[in-house]
mmCIF file of C-alpha atoms (C1' of nucleotides) in Angstrom:
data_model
loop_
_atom_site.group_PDB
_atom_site.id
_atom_site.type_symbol
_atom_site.label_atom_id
_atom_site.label_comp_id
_atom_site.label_asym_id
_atom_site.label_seq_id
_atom_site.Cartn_x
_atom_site.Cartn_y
_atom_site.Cartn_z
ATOM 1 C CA UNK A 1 11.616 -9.680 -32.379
ATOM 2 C CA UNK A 2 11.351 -7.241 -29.586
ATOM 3 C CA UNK A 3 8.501 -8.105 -27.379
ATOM 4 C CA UNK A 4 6.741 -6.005 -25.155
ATOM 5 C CA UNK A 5 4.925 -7.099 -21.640
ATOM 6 C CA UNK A 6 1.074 -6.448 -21.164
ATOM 7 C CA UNK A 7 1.579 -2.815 -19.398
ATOM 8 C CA UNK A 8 -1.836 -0.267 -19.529
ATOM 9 C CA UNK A 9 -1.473 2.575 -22.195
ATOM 10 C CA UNK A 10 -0.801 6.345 -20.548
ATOM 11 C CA UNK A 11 -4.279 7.229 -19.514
ATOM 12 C CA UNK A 12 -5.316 3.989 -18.056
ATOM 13 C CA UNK A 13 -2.787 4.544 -15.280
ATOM 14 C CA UNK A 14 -4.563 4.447 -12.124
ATOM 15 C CA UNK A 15 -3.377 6.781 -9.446
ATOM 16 C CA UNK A 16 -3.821 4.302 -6.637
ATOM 17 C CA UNK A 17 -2.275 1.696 -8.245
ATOM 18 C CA UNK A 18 0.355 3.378 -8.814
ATOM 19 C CA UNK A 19 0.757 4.600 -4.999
ATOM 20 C CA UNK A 20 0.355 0.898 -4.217
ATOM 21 C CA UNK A 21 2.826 -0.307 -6.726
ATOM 22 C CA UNK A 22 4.858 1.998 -4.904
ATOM 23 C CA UNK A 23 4.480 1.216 -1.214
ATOM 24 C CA UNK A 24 6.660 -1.464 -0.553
ATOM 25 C CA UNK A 25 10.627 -1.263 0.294
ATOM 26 C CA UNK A 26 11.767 -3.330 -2.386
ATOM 27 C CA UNK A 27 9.856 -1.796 -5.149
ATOM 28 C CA UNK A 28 11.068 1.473 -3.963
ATOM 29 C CA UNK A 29 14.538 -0.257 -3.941
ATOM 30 C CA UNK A 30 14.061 -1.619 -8.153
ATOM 31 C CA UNK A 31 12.821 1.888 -8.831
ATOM 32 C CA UNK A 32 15.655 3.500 -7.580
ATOM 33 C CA UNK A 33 17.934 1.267 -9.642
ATOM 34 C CA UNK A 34 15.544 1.241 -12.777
ATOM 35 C CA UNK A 35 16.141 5.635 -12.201
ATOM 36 C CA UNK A 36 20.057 5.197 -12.749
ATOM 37 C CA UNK A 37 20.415 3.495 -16.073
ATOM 38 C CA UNK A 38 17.760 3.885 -18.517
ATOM 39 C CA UNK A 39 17.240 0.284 -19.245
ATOM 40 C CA UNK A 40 18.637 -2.323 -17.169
ATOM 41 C CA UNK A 41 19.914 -5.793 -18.145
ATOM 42 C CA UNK A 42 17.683 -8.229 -16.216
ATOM 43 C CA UNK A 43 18.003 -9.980 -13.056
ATOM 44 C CA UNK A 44 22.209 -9.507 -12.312
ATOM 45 C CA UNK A 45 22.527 -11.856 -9.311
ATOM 46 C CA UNK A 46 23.115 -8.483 -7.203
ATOM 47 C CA UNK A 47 20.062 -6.998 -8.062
ATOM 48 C CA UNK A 48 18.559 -7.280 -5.278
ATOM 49 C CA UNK A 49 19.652 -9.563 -2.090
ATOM 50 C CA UNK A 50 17.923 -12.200 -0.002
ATOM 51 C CA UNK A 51 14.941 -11.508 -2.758
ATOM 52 C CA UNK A 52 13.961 -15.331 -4.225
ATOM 53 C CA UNK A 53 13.320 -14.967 -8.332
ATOM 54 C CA UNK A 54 9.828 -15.643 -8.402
ATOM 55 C CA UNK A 55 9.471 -13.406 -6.195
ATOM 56 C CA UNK A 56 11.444 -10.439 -8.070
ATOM 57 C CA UNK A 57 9.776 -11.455 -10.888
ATOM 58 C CA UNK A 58 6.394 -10.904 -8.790
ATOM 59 C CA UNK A 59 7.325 -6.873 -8.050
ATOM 60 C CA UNK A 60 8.164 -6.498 -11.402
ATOM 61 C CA UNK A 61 4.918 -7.706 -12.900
ATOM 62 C CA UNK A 62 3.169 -5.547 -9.872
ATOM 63 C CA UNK A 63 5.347 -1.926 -11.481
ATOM 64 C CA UNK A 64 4.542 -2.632 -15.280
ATOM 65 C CA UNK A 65 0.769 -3.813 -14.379
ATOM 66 C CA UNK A 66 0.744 -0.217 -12.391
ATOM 67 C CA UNK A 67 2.166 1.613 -15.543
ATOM 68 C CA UNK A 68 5.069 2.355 -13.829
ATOM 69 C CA UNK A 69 7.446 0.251 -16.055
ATOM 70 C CA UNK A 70 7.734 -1.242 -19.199
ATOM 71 C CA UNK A 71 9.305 -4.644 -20.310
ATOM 72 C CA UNK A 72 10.880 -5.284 -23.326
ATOM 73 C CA UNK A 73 11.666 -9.046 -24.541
ATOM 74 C CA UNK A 74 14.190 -9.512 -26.898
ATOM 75 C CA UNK A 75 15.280 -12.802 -27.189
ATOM 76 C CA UNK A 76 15.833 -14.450 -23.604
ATOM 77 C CA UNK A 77 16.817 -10.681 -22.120
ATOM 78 C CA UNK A 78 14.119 -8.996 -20.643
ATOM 79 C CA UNK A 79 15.101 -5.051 -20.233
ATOM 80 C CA UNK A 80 12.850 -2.849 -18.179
ATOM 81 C CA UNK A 81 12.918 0.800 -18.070
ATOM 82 C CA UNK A 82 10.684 3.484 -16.100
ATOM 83 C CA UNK A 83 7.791 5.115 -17.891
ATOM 84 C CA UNK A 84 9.276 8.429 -16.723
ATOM 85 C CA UNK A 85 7.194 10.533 -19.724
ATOM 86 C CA UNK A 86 3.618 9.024 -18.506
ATOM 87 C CA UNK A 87 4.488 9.003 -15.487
ATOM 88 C CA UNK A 88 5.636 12.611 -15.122
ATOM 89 C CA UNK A 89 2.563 13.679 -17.969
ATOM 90 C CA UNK A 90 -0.035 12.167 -15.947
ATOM 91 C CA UNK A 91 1.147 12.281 -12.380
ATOM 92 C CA UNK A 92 3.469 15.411 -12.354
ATOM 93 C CA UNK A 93 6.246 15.774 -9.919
ATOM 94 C CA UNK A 94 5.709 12.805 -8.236
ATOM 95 C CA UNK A 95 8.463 9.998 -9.499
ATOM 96 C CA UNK A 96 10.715 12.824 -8.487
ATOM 97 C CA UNK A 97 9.140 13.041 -5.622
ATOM 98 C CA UNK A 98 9.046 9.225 -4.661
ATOM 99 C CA UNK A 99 12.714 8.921 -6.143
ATOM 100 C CA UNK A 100 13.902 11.242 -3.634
ATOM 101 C CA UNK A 101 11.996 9.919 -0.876
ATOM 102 C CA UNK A 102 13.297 5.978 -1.583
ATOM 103 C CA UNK A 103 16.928 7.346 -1.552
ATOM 104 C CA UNK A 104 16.540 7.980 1.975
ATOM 105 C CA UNK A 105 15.105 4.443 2.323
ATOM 106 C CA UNK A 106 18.587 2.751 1.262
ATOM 107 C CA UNK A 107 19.843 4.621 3.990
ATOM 108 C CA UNK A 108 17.272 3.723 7.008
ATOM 109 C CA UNK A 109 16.385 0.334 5.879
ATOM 110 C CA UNK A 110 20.185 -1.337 6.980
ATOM 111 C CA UNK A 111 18.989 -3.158 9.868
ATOM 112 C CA UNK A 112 22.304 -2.113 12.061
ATOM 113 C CA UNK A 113 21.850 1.335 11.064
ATOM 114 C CA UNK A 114 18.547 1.501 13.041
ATOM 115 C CA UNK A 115 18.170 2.926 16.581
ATOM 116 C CA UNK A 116 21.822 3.465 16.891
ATOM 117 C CA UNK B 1 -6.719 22.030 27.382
ATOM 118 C CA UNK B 2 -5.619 21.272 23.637
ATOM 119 C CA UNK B 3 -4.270 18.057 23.973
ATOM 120 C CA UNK B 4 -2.036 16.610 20.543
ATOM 121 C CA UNK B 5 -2.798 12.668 20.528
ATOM 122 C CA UNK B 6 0.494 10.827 19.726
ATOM 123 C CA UNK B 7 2.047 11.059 16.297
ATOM 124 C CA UNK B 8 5.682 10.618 15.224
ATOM 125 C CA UNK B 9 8.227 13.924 15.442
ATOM 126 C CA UNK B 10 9.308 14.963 11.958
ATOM 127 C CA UNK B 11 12.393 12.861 11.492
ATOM 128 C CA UNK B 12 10.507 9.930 12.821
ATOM 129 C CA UNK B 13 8.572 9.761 9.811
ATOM 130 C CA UNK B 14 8.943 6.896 7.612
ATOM 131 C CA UNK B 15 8.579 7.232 3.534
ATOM 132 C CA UNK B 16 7.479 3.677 3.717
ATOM 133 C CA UNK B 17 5.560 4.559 6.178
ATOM 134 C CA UNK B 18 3.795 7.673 4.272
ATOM 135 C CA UNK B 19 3.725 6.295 0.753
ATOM 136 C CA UNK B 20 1.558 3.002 2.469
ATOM 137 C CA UNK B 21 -0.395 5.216 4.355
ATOM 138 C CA UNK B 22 -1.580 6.993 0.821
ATOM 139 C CA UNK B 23 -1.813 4.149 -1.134
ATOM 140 C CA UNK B 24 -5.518 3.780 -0.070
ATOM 141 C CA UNK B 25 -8.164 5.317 -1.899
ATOM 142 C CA UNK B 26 -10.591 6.001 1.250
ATOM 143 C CA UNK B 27 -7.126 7.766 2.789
ATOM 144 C CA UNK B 28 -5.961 9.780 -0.381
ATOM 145 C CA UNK B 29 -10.013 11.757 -0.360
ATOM 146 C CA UNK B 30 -9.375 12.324 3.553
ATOM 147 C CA UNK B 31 -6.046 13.681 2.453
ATOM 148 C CA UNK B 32 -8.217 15.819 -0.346
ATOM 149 C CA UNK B 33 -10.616 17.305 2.399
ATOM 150 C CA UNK B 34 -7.757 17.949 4.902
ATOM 151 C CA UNK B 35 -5.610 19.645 1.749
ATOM 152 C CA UNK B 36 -9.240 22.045 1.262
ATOM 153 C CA UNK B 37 -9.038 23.615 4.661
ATOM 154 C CA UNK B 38 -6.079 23.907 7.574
ATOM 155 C CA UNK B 39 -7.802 22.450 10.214
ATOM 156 C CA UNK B 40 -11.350 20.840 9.944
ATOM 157 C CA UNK B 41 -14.262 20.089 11.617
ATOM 158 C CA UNK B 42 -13.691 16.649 12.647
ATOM 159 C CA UNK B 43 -16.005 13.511 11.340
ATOM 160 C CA UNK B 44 -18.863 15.748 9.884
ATOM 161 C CA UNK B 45 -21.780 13.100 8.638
ATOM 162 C CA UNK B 46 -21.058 13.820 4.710
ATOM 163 C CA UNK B 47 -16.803 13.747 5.352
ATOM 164 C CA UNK B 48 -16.648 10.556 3.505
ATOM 165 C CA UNK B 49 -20.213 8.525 2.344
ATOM 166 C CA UNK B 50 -20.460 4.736 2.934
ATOM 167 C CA UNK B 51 -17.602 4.471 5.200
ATOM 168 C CA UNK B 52 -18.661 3.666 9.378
ATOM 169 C CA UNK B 53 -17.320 5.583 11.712
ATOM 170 C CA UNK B 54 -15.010 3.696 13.272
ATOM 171 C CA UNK B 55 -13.361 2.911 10.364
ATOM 172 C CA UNK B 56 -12.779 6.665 9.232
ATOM 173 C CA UNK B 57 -11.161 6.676 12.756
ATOM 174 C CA UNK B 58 -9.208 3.776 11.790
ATOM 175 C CA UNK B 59 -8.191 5.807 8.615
ATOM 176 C CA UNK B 60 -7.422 8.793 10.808
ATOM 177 C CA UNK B 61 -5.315 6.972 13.231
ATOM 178 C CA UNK B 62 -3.210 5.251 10.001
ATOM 179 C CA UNK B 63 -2.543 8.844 8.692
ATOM 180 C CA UNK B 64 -1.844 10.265 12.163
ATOM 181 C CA UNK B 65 0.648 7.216 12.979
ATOM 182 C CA UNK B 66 2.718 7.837 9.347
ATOM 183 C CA UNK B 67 3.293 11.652 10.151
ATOM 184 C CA UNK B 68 0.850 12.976 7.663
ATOM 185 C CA UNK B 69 -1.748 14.692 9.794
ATOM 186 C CA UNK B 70 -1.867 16.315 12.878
ATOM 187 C CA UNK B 71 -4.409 16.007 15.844
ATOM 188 C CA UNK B 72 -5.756 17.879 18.312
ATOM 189 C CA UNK B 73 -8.170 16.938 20.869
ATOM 190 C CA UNK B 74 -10.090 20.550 22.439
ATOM 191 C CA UNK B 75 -13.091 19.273 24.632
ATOM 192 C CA UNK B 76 -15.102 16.892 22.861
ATOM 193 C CA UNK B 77 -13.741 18.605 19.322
ATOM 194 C CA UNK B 78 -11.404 16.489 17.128
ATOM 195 C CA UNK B 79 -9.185 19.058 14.787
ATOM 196 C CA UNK B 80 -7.157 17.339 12.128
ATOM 197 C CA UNK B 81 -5.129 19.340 9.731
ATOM 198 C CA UNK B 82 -1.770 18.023 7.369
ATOM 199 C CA UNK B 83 1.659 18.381 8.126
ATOM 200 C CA UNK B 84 2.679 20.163 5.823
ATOM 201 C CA UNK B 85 5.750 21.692 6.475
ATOM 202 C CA UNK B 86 7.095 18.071 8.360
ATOM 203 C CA UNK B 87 5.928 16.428 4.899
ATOM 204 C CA UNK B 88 7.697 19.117 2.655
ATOM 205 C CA UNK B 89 10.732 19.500 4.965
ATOM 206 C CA UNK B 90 11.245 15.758 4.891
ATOM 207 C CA UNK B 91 10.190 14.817 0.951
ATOM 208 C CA UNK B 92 10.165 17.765 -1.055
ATOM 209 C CA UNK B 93 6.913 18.035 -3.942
ATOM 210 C CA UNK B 94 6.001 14.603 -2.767
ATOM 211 C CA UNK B 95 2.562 16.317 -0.972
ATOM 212 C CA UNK B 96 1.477 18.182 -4.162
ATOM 213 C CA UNK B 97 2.231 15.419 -6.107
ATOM 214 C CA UNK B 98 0.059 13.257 -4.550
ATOM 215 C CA UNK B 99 -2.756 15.825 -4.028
ATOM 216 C CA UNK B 100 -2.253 16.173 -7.535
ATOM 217 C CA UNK B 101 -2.869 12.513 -8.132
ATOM 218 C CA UNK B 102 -5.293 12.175 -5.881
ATOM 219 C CA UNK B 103 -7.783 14.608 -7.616
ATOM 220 C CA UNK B 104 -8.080 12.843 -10.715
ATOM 221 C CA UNK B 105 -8.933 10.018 -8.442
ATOM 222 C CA UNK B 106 -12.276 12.064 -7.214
ATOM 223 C CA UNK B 107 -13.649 11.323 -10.682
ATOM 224 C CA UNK B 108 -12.244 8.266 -11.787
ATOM 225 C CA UNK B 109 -13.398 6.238 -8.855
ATOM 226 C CA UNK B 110 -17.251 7.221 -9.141
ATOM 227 C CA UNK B 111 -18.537 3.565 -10.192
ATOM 228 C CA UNK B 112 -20.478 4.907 -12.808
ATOM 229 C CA UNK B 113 -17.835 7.333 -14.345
ATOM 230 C CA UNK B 114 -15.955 3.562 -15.138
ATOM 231 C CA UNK B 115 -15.669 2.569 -18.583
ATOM 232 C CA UNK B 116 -18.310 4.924 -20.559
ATOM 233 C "C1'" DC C 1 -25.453 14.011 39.070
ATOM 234 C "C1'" DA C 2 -27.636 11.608 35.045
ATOM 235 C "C1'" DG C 3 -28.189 11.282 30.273
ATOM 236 C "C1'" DA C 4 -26.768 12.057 25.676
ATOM 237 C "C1'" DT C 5 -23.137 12.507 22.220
ATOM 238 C "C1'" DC C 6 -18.939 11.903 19.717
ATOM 239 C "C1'" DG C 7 -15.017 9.515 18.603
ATOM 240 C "C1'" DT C 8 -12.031 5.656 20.109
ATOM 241 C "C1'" DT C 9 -10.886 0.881 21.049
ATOM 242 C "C1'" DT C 10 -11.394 -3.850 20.669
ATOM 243 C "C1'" DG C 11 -12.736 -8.036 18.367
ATOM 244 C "C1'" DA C 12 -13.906 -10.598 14.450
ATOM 245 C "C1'" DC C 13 -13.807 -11.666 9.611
ATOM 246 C "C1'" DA C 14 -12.906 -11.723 4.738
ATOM 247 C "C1'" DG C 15 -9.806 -10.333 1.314
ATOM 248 C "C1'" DT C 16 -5.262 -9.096 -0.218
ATOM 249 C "C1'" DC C 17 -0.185 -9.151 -0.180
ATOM 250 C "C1'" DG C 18 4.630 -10.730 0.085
ATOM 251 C "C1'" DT C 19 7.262 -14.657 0.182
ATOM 252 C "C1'" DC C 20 9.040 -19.047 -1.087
ATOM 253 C "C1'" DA C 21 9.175 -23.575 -3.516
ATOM 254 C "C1'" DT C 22 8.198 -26.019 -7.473
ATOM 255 C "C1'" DA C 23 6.898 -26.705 -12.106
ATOM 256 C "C1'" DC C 24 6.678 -24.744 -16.628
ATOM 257 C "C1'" DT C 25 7.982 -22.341 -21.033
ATOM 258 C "C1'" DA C 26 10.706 -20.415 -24.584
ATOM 259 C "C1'" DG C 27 14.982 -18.987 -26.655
ATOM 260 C "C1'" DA C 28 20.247 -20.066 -27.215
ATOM 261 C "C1'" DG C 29 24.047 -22.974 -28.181
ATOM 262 C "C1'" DC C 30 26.024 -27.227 -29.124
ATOM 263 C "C1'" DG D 1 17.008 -32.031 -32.307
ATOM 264 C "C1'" DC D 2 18.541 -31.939 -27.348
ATOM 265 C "C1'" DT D 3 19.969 -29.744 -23.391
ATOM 266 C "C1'" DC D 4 20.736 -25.669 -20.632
ATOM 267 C "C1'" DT D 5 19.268 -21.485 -18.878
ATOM 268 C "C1'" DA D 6 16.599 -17.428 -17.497
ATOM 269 C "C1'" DG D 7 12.443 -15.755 -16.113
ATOM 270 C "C1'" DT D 8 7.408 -16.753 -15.589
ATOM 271 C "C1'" DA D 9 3.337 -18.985 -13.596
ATOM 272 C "C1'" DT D 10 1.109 -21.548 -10.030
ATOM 273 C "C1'" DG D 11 0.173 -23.001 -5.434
ATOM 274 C "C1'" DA D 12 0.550 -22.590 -0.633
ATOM 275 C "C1'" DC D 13 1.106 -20.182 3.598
ATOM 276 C "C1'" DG D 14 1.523 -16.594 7.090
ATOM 277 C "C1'" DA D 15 0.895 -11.826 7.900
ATOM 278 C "C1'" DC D 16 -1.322 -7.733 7.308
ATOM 279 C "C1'" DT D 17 -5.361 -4.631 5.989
ATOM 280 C "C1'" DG D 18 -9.962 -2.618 5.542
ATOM 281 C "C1'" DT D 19 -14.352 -3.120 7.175
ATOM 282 C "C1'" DC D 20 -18.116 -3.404 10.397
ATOM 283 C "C1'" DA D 21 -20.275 -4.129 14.957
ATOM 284 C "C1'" DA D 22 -20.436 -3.384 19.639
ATOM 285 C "C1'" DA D 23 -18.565 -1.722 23.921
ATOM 286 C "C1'" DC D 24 -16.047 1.923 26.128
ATOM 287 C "C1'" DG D 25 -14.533 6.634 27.789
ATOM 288 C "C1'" DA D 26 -14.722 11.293 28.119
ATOM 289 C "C1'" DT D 27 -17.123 15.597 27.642
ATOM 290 C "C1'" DC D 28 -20.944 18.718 27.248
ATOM 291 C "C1'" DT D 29 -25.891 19.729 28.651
ATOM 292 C "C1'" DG D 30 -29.895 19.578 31.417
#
DNA sequence: CAGATCGTTTGACAGTCGTCATACTAGAGC
DNA sequence: GCTCTAGTATGACGACTGTCAAACGATCTG
């Protein structure tokens, strides 16, 4: 029953998609919560705030058409989880890399935590 | 008579910032050629085919403004080199990692290398 | 000093991106 | 079978981006 999401195979990851996929505050925000639990039940309320569906939905389509994700359907629950192997295979070090560098972000991007 | 032209100091820099600033193919072979040599000759006529000049500065100004490079102005001589140890200090393996990524991208993006 | 050169800056333009609102689709539960 | 629900798809809109062209500024050379 399990459904998967159109998502390229390993190889036909594009680096520059990828870095695109990745430039953008709340993508970096869903990949740091996709990096804490393995899979992730779908769209809690608090995934992300003052983000409209759609346009969650959007990012999400954005990391799995980049490779960087892959969505499983199983019923009405959608679970998404990181493509950590192809990702770390093909492009080595640098989900680490990015991981570290978004943690940083949840810290910076508070608006009253700026210029203070 | 070296003058620097303005860039942001190393805890001004931004991972936003950086990750949008190499999520551009044109940028990610400048960061290639800069990665080759410490500093570098500044705009020879082969640095980058098909791309005007003013819009290599553009590039150069976009990498410059996110922390990645450095440069320095002697006489009528532009020297560019990367920041490394700013970049390393700041997010650790993220540099290689993208280097890394960004030299499969010197074959994948020749037009004709697509789909044979 | 005048001319040439090299890179920058500015302006314009087309294409893309992020966002929201609305409509749509498919499974779950009664 | 009907309704409810969760996420997707579509359309629209403003903002931003990459690109080129042309003008500008500063420096080296005669």
């Amino acid at each position: 029953m399990a459904r998967y999401l159109a998502e390229p195979d390993a190889v036909g990851i594009k680096f520059v998609e990828v870095m695109r996929a990745l430039a953008d505050p709340v993508r970096l925000r869903m990949l740091l919560v996709l990096a804490d639990g393995e899979y992730h039940p779908c769209w809690p309320e608090e995934f992300l705030v003052g983000v409209h569906k759609s346009t969650l939905s959007h990012h999400f389509r954005v990391l799995r058409e980049a490779g960087i994700t892959r969505t499983r359907l199983e019923g009405r629950n959608y679970f998404v989880q990181l493509r950590r192997e192809d990702l770390d295979a093909r492009f080595p070090g640098l989900l680490d890399a990015v991981l570290g560098g978004a943690r940083e972000l949840d810290v910076t991007d508070a608006p009253d935590a700026a210029d203070v």
